[in-house]
Tab-separated table of C-alpha atoms in Angstrom:
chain	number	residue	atom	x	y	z
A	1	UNK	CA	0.000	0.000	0.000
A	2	UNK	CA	1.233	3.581	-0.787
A	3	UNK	CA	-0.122	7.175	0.200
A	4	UNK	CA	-0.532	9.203	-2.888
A	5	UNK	CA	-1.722	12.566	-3.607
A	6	UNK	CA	-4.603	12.581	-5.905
A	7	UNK	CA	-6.408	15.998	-7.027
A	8	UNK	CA	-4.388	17.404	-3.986
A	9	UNK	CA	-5.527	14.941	-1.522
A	10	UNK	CA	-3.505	12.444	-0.203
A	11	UNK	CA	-4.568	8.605	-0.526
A	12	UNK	CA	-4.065	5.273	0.083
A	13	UNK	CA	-3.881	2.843	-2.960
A	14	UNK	CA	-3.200	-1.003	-3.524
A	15	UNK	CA	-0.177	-2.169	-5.625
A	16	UNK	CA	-2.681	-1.957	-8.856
A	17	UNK	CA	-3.994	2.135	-7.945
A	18	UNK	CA	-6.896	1.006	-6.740
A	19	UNK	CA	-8.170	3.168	-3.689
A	20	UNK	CA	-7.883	1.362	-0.633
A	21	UNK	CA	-11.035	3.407	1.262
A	22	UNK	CA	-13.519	4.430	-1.310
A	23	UNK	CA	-14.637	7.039	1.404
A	24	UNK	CA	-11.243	9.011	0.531
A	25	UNK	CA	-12.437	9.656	-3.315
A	26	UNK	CA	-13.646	12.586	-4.262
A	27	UNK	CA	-15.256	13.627	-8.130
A	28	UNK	CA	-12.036	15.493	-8.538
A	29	UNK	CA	-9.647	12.452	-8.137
A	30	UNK	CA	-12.301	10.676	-10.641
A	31	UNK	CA	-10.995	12.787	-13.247
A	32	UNK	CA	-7.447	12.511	-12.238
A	33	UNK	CA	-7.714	9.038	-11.733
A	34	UNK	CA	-9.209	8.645	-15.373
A	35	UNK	CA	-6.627	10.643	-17.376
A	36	UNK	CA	-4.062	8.945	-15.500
A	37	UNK	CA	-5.610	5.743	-17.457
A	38	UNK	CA	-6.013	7.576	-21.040
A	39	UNK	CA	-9.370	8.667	-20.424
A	40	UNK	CA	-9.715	12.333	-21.220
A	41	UNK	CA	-12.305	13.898	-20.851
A	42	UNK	CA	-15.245	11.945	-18.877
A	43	UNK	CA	-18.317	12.647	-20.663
A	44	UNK	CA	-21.644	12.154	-18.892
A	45	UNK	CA	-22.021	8.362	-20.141
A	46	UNK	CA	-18.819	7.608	-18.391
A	47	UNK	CA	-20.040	9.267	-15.496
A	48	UNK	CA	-22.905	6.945	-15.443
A	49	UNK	CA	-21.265	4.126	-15.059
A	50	UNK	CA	-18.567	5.427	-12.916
A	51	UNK	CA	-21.861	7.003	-9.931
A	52	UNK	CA	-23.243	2.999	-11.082
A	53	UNK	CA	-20.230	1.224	-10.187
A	54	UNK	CA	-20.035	3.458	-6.824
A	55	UNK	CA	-24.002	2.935	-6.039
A	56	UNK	CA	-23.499	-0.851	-6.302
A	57	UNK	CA	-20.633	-0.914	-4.462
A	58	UNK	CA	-22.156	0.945	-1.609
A	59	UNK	CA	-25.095	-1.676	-1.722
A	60	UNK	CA	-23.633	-4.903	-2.171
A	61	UNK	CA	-20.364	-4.638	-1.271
A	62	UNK	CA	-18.646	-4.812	-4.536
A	63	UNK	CA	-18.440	-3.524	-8.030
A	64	UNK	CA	-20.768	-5.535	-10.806
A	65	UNK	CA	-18.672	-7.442	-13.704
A	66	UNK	CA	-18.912	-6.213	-16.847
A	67	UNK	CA	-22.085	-8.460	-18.093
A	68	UNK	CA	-23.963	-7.264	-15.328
A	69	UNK	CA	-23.211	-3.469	-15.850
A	70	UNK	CA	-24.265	-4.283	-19.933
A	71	UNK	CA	-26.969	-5.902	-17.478
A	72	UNK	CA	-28.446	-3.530	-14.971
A	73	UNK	CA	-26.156	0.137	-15.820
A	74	UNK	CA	-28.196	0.996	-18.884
A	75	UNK	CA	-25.090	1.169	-20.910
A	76	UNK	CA	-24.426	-1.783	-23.009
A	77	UNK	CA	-21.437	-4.205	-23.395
A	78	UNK	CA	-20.263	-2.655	-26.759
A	79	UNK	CA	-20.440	0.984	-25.242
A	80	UNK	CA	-18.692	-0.089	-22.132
A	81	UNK	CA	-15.895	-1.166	-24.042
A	82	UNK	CA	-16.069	2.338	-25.775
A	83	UNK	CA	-15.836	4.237	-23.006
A	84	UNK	CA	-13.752	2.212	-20.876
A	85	UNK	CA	-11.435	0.232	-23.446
A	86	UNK	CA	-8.886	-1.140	-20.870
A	87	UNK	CA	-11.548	-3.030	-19.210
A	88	UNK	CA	-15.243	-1.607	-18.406
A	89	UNK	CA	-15.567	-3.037	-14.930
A	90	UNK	CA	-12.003	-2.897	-13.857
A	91	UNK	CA	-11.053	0.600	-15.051
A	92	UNK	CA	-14.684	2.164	-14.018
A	93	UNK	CA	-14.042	0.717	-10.751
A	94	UNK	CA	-10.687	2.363	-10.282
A	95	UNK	CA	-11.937	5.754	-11.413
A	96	UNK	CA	-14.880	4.988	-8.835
A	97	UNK	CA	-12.861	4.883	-6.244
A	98	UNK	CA	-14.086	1.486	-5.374
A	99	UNK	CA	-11.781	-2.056	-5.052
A	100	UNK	CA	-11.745	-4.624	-8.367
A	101	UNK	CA	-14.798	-6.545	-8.840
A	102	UNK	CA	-13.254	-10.165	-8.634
A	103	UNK	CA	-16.229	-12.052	-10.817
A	104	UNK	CA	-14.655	-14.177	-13.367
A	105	UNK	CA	-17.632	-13.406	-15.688
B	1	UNK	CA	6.982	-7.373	-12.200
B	2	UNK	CA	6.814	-9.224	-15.109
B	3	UNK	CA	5.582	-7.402	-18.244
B	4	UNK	CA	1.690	-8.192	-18.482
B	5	UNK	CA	-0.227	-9.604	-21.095
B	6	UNK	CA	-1.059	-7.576	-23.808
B	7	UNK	CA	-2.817	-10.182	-26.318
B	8	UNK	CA	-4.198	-13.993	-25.941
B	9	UNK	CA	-5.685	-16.321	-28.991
B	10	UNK	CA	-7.711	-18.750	-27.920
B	11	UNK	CA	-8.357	-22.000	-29.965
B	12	UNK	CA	-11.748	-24.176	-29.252
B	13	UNK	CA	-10.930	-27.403	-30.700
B	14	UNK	CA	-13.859	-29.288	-28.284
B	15	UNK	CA	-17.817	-29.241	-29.169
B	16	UNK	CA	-18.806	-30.357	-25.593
B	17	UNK	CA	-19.986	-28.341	-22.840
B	18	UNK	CA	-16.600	-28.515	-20.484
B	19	UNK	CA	-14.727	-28.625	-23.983
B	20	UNK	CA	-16.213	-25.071	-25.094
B	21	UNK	CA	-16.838	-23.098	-21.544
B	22	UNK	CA	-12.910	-22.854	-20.895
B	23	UNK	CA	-11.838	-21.064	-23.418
B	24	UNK	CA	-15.152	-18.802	-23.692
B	25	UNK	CA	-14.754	-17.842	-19.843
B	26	UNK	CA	-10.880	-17.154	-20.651
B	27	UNK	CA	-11.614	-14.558	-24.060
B	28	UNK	CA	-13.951	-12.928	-22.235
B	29	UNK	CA	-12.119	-12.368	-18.971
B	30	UNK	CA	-8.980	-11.161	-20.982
B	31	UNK	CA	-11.584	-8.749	-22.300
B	32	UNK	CA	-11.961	-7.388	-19.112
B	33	UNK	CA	-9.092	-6.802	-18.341
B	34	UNK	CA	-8.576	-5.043	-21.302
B	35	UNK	CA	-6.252	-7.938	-22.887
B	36	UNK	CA	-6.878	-8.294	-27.264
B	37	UNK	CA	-8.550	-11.197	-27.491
B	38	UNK	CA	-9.338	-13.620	-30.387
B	39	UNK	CA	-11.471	-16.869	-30.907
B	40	UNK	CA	-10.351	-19.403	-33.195
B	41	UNK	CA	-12.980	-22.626	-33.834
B	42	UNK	CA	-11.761	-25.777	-34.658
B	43	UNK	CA	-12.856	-29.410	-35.887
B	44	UNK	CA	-16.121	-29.970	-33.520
B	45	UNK	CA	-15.382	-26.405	-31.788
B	46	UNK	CA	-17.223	-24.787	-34.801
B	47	UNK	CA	-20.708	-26.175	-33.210
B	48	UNK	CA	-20.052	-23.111	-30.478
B	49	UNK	CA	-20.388	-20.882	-33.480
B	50	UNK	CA	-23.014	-22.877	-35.219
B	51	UNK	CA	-26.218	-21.146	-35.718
B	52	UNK	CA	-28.368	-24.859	-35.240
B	53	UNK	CA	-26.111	-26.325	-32.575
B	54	UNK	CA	-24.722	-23.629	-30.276
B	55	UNK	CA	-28.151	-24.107	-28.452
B	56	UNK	CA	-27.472	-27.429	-27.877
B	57	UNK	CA	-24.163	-28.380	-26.371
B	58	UNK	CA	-23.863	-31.225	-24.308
B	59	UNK	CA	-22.045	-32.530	-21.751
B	60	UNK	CA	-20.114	-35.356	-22.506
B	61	UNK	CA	-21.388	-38.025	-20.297
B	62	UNK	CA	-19.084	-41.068	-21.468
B	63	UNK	CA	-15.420	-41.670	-21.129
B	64	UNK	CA	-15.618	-38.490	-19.161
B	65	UNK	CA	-14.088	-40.080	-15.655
B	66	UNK	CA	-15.049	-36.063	-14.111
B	67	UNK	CA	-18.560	-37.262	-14.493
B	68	UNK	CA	-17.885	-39.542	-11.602
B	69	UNK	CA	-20.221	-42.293	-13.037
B	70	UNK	CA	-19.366	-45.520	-14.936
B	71	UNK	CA	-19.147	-45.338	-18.816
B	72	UNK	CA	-21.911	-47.961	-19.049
B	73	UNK	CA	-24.034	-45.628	-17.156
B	74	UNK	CA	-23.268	-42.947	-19.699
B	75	UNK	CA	-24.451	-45.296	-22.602
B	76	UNK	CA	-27.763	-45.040	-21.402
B	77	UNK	CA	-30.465	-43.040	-23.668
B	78	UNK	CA	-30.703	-39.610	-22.178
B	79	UNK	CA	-27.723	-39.738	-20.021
B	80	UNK	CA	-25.803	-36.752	-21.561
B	81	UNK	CA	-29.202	-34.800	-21.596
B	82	UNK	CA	-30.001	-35.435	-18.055
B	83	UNK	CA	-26.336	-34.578	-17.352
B	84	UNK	CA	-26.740	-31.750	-19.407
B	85	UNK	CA	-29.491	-30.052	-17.613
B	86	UNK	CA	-28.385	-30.155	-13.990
B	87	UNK	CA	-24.942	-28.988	-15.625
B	88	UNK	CA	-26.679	-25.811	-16.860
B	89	UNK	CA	-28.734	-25.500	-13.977
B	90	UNK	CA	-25.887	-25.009	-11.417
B	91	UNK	CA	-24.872	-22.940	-13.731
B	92	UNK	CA	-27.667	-20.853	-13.757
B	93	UNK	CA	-27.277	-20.483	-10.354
B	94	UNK	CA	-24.002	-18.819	-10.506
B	95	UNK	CA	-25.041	-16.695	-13.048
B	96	UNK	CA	-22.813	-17.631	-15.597
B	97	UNK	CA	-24.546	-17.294	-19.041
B	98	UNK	CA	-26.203	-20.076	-21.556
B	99	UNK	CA	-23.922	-20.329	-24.663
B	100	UNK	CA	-25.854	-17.986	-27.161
B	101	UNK	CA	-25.765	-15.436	-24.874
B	102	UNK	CA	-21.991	-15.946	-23.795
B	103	UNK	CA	-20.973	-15.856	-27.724
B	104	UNK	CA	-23.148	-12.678	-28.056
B	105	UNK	CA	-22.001	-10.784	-24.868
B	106	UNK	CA	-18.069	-11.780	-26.010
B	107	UNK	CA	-18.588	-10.601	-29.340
B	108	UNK	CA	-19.893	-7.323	-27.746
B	109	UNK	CA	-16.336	-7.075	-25.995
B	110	UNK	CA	-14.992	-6.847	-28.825
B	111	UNK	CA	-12.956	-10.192	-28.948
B	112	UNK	CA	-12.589	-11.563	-32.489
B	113	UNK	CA	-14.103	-15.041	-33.693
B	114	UNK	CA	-12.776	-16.637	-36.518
B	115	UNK	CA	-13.709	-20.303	-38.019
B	116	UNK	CA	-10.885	-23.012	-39.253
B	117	UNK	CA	-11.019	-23.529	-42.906
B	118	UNK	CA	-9.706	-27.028	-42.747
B	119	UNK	CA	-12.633	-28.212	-40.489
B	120	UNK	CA	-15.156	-25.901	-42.514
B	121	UNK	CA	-14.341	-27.676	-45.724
B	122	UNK	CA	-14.370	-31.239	-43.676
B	123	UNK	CA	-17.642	-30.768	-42.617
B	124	UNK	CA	-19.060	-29.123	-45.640
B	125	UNK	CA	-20.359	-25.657	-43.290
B	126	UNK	CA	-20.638	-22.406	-44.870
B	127	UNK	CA	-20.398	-19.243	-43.832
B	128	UNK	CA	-24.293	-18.612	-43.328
B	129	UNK	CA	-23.804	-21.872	-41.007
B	130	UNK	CA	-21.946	-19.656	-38.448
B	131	UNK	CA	-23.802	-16.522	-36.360
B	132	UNK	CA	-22.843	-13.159	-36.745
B	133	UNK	CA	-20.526	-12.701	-34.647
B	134	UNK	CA	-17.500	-14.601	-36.551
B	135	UNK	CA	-15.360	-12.616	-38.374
B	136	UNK	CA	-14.252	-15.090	-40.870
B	137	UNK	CA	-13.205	-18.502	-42.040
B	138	UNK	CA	-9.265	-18.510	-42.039
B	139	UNK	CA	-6.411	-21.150	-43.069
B	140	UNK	CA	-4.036	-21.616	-40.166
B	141	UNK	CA	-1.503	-19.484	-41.774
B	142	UNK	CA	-4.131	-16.479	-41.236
B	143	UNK	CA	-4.584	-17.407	-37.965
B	144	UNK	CA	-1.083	-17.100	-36.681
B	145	UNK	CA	-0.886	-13.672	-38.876
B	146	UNK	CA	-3.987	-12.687	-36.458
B	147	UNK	CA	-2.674	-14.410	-33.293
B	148	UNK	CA	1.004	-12.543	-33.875
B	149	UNK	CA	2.700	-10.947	-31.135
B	150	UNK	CA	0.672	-12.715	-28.540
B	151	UNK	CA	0.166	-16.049	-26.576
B	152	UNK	CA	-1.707	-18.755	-27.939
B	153	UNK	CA	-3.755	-20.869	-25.813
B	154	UNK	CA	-5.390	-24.692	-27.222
B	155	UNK	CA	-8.222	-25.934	-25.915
């Protein structure tokens, strides 16, 4: 784990830059986060998924995989992979503040 | 750290259940994690891609000692069906999609699917045969063009 300063707050991350307390991220380190990761600007269908991925997080515990955000997120698989091209659920997740969702599907 | 991987090919030589599932479960999780992918169907792997039989895969319920029943029990009339079904039912139950849908959610990722010309011609398919989603029939050669500068994995 290291402390890094994101959007001029300083915060703990795992060895992959994930945030370690998803109560530390703020909408500014979204942004940060995201053009750290080629992602420049966020438009309002990445924020979608990125308030989604937070929202399930909060009430299950952890982020959905990417066939259940083409699922339940109202974006669909072949957007997803538009907006997010490194990985839907893994990169939304890290730009959400929010650990890796671990489903293998 | 070792460098990570950047690309994977993925060949589906198997038209069973367990023969197919593997290597659909692998392109699709590379996907996700933002690794190229591609999907190459071989010899009875093509029925994954086959508009008529992709609905009905089975799983193999002789000579299959994972089965944990006898082979002569396996013989019987039904056996593979009835194996079948409680197969996709536990699957079901851990949400892990029916075969039309998988190839239809992994084409959506953007993976590629190509179909083996050598097993095309053997088994006198077409190219309406196969669903949408495959990008093409190509010779082995064309494959390894595709598959270049990345791992290859045989199923």
């Amino acid at each position: 784990m290291t402390v890094t300063s994101i959007a001029g707050v300083d915060v703990d991350l795992n060895e992959e830059g994930f945030l370690t307390d998803s109560s530390q991220w703020t909408e500014d380190m979204a942004v940060e986060i995201a053009r750290g990761e080629g992602i420049d600007p966020l438009t309002d269908r990445h924020w979608e998924v990125i308030r989604f991925m937070r929202a399930e997080y909060e009430a299950k515990g952890t982020g959905p995989t990417v066939r259940m955000l083409g699922k339940t997120s109202g974006v669909p698989v072949k957007e997803l992979y538009q907006l997010f091209p490194k990985g839907p659920a893994k990169l939304a997740a890290k730009i959400a503040g929010i650990p890796k969702p671990r489903g293998c599907i | 750290m070792p460098d990570p991987i950047e690309k994977v090919s993925i060949i589906i030589s198997k038209g069973s259940l367990e023969g197919i599932y593997p290597g659909l479960i692998m392109a699709n999780g590379a996907r996700a994690e933002g690794i190229e992918a591609n999907l190459f169907f071989t010899f009875f792997g093509l029925d994954a891609i086959h508009r008529k039989r992709l609905d009905h895969i089975k799983v193999a319920a002789v000579g299959n000692p994972g089965m944990h029943m006898a082979s002569l029990v396996g013989v019987l009339p039904g056996m593979s069906a009835i194996a079948t079904h409680m197969m996709e039912k536990k699957m079901e139950s851990f949400d892990i999609p029916g075969i039309p849908e998988f190839m239809e959610l992994i084409g959506d990722t953007g993976c590629g699917m190509y179909a083996c010309k050598a097993s095309v011609d053997l088994f006198g398919f077409s190219e309406e045969d196969f669903i949408e989603q495959v990008e093409g029939i190509i010779t082995v050669g064309e494959f390894y063009e595709i598959a270049a500068g990345g791992e290859i994995i045989f199923t």
